[in-house]
C-alpha positions as semicolon CSV with decimal commas, in nm:
position;residue;x (nm);y (nm);z (nm)
1;M;0,803;-1,753;0,379
2;T;0,933;-1,503;0,127
3;K;0,801;-1,421;-0,220
4;E;0,966;-1,189;-0,466
5;F;0,763;-0,933;-0,659
6;P;0,883;-0,657;-0,895
7;T;0,757;-0,362;-0,685
8;I;0,697;-0,499;-0,334
9;D;0,874;-0,721;-0,083
10;Y;0,678;-0,991;0,100
11;H;0,801;-1,201;0,388
12;V;0,667;-1,363;0,702
13;E;0,850;-1,344;1,033
14;D;0,722;-1,416;1,386
15;K;0,360;-1,456;1,268
16;I;0,370;-1,117;1,090
17;A;0,338;-1,083;0,713
18;Y;0,532;-0,779;0,594
19;I;0,433;-0,614;0,266
20;T;0,680;-0,338;0,182
21;L;0,642;-0,105;-0,113
22;N;0,989;-0,125;-0,268
23;R;1,039;0,162;-0,510
24;P;1,206;0,422;-0,287
25;E;1,372;0,591;-0,584
26;V;1,025;0,715;-0,691
27;G;0,877;0,762;-0,344
28;N;0,724;0,409;-0,363
29;A;0,481;0,528;-0,628
30;F;0,240;0,259;-0,741
31;A;0,333;0,104;-1,075
32;S;0,054;-0,056;-1,276
33;T;0,161;-0,396;-1,139
34;T;0,170;-0,293;-0,772
35;Y;-0,205;-0,330;-0,723
36;G;-0,206;-0,695;-0,826
37;E;0,113;-0,768;-0,635
38;I;-0,035;-0,642;-0,309
39;R;-0,354;-0,839;-0,373
40;E;-0,149;-1,155;-0,429
41;A;0,055;-1,089;-0,113
42;M;-0,267;-1,034;0,085
43;A;-0,402;-1,366;-0,045
44;L;-0,081;-1,540;0,065
45;A;-0,114;-1,388;0,413
46;D;-0,483;-1,479;0,439
47;Q;-0,412;-1,841;0,345
48;D;-0,112;-1,880;0,578
49;D;-0,203;-2,020;0,921
50;Q;0,133;-1,893;1,047
51;V;0,028;-1,531;0,988
52;D;-0,166;-1,342;1,256
53;V;-0,132;-0,987;1,122
54;V;-0,020;-0,798;0,809
55;I;0,191;-0,482;0,815
56;I;0,212;-0,270;0,502
57;S;0,489;-0,010;0,484
58;G;0,716;0,166;0,238
59;K;1,092;0,131;0,200
60;G;1,292;0,448;0,244
61;K;1,174;0,794;0,349
62;H;0,817;0,782;0,215
63;F;0,528;0,542;0,241
64;C;0,386;0,609;-0,105
65;A;0,372;0,898;-0,351
66;G;0,055;0,775;-0,522
67;G;0,048;0,668;-0,886
68;D;0,365;0,654;-1,093
69;I;0,375;0,980;-1,290
70;Q;0,637;0,835;-1,526
71;E;0,392;0,561;-1,628
72;F;0,118;0,820;-1,681
73;N;0,351;1,031;-1,896
74;K;0,439;0,728;-2,113
75;M;0,069;0,660;-2,162
76;L;0,015;1,020;-2,274
77;E;0,312;1,008;-2,511
78;N;0,170;0,692;-2,671
79;N;-0,185;0,833;-2,686
80;Q;-0,304;0,563;-2,447
81;V;-0,583;0,594;-2,196
82;M;-0,654;0,395;-1,884
83;E;-0,873;0,100;-1,965
84;E;-1,164;-0,008;-1,747
85;E;-0,958;-0,307;-1,630
86;D;-0,683;-0,072;-1,504
87;I;-0,934;0,132;-1,307
88;L;-1,094;-0,179;-1,157
89;E;-0,754;-0,283;-1,015
90;T;-0,782;-0,005;-0,756
91;G;-1,118;-0,141;-0,641
92;R;-0,984;-0,496;-0,630
93;L;-0,695;-0,385;-0,411
94;A;-0,931;-0,200;-0,177
95;K;-1,156;-0,506;-0,155
96;S;-0,862;-0,734;-0,071
97;L;-0,770;-0,506;0,219
98;L;-1,126;-0,456;0,342
99;T;-1,207;-0,828;0,334
100;A;-0,875;-0,953;0,473
101;K;-0,905;-1,237;0,721
102;K;-0,617;-1,095;0,924
103;P;-0,582;-0,747;1,076
104;V;-0,395;-0,509;0,845
105;I;-0,174;-0,231;0,979
106;A;-0,052;0,049;0,753
107;A;0,270;0,207;0,881
108;L;0,290;0,548;0,712
109;T;0,610;0,750;0,700
110;G;0,747;1,054;0,523
111;Q;0,557;1,355;0,396
112;R;0,391;1,217;0,086
113;L;0,016;1,211;0,147
114;E;-0,123;1,149;-0,200
115;L;-0,208;0,781;-0,151
116;A;-0,173;0,779;0,227
117;L;-0,505;0,957;0,272
118;A;-0,692;0,659;0,124
119;W;-0,540;0,401;0,357
120;P;-0,736;0,481;0,678
121;W;-1,054;0,344;0,520
122;L;-0,885;0,023;0,406
123;V;-0,693;-0,105;0,706
124;T;-0,756;-0,216;1,063
125;L;-0,503;0,016;1,224
126;L;-0,301;0,312;1,103
127;L;0,045;0,404;1,236
128;W;0,175;0,750;1,138
129;T;0,501;0,918;1,216
130;K;0,459;1,242;1,409
131;K;0,620;1,430;1,120
132;L;0,358;1,303;0,875
133;A;0,073;1,354;1,119
134;S;0,172;1,718;1,167
135;T;0,062;1,787;0,808
136;V;-0,294;1,657;0,858
137;P;-0,560;1,768;1,112
138;L;-0,600;1,423;1,268
139;S;-0,821;1,554;1,548
140;T;-1,102;1,592;1,293
141;W;-1,077;1,230;1,172
142;P;-1,342;0,982;1,290
143;Y;-1,102;0,693;1,367
144;Q;-0,808;0,606;1,585
145;V;-0,460;0,692;1,465
146;I;-0,153;0,584;1,657
147;L;0,148;0,814;1,629
148;A;0,482;0,634;1,631
């Protein structure tokens, strides 16, 4: 199964649901819609009996640069502020990962750590490239990290 989203790719192959952040031109920064897209993709994976595990990764050199600064700048230019609903989206995404029926693996790459540091608490297993891991003192972390 494949489903198209504006900022992520979702497909199932060999019992694995792949969720790929697909904005490499901006370091896979989260757009305001990305939170809901990942939640919807997680729901699809949870409901699919053909899925045994979910892998979340980023297209290109970096996993994720965090929030989209361009969106934040547009908000500032238009004198807008984040609404409560926008802030709650982050919690909803976290809940969808924490309550997933299937194991969730985050495959982190690159050197952008802004959002990557939140992922260990939200997924079943964390895969880091050695290059990324060299920027963080993993020996002090209280959970297992697999270096790829």
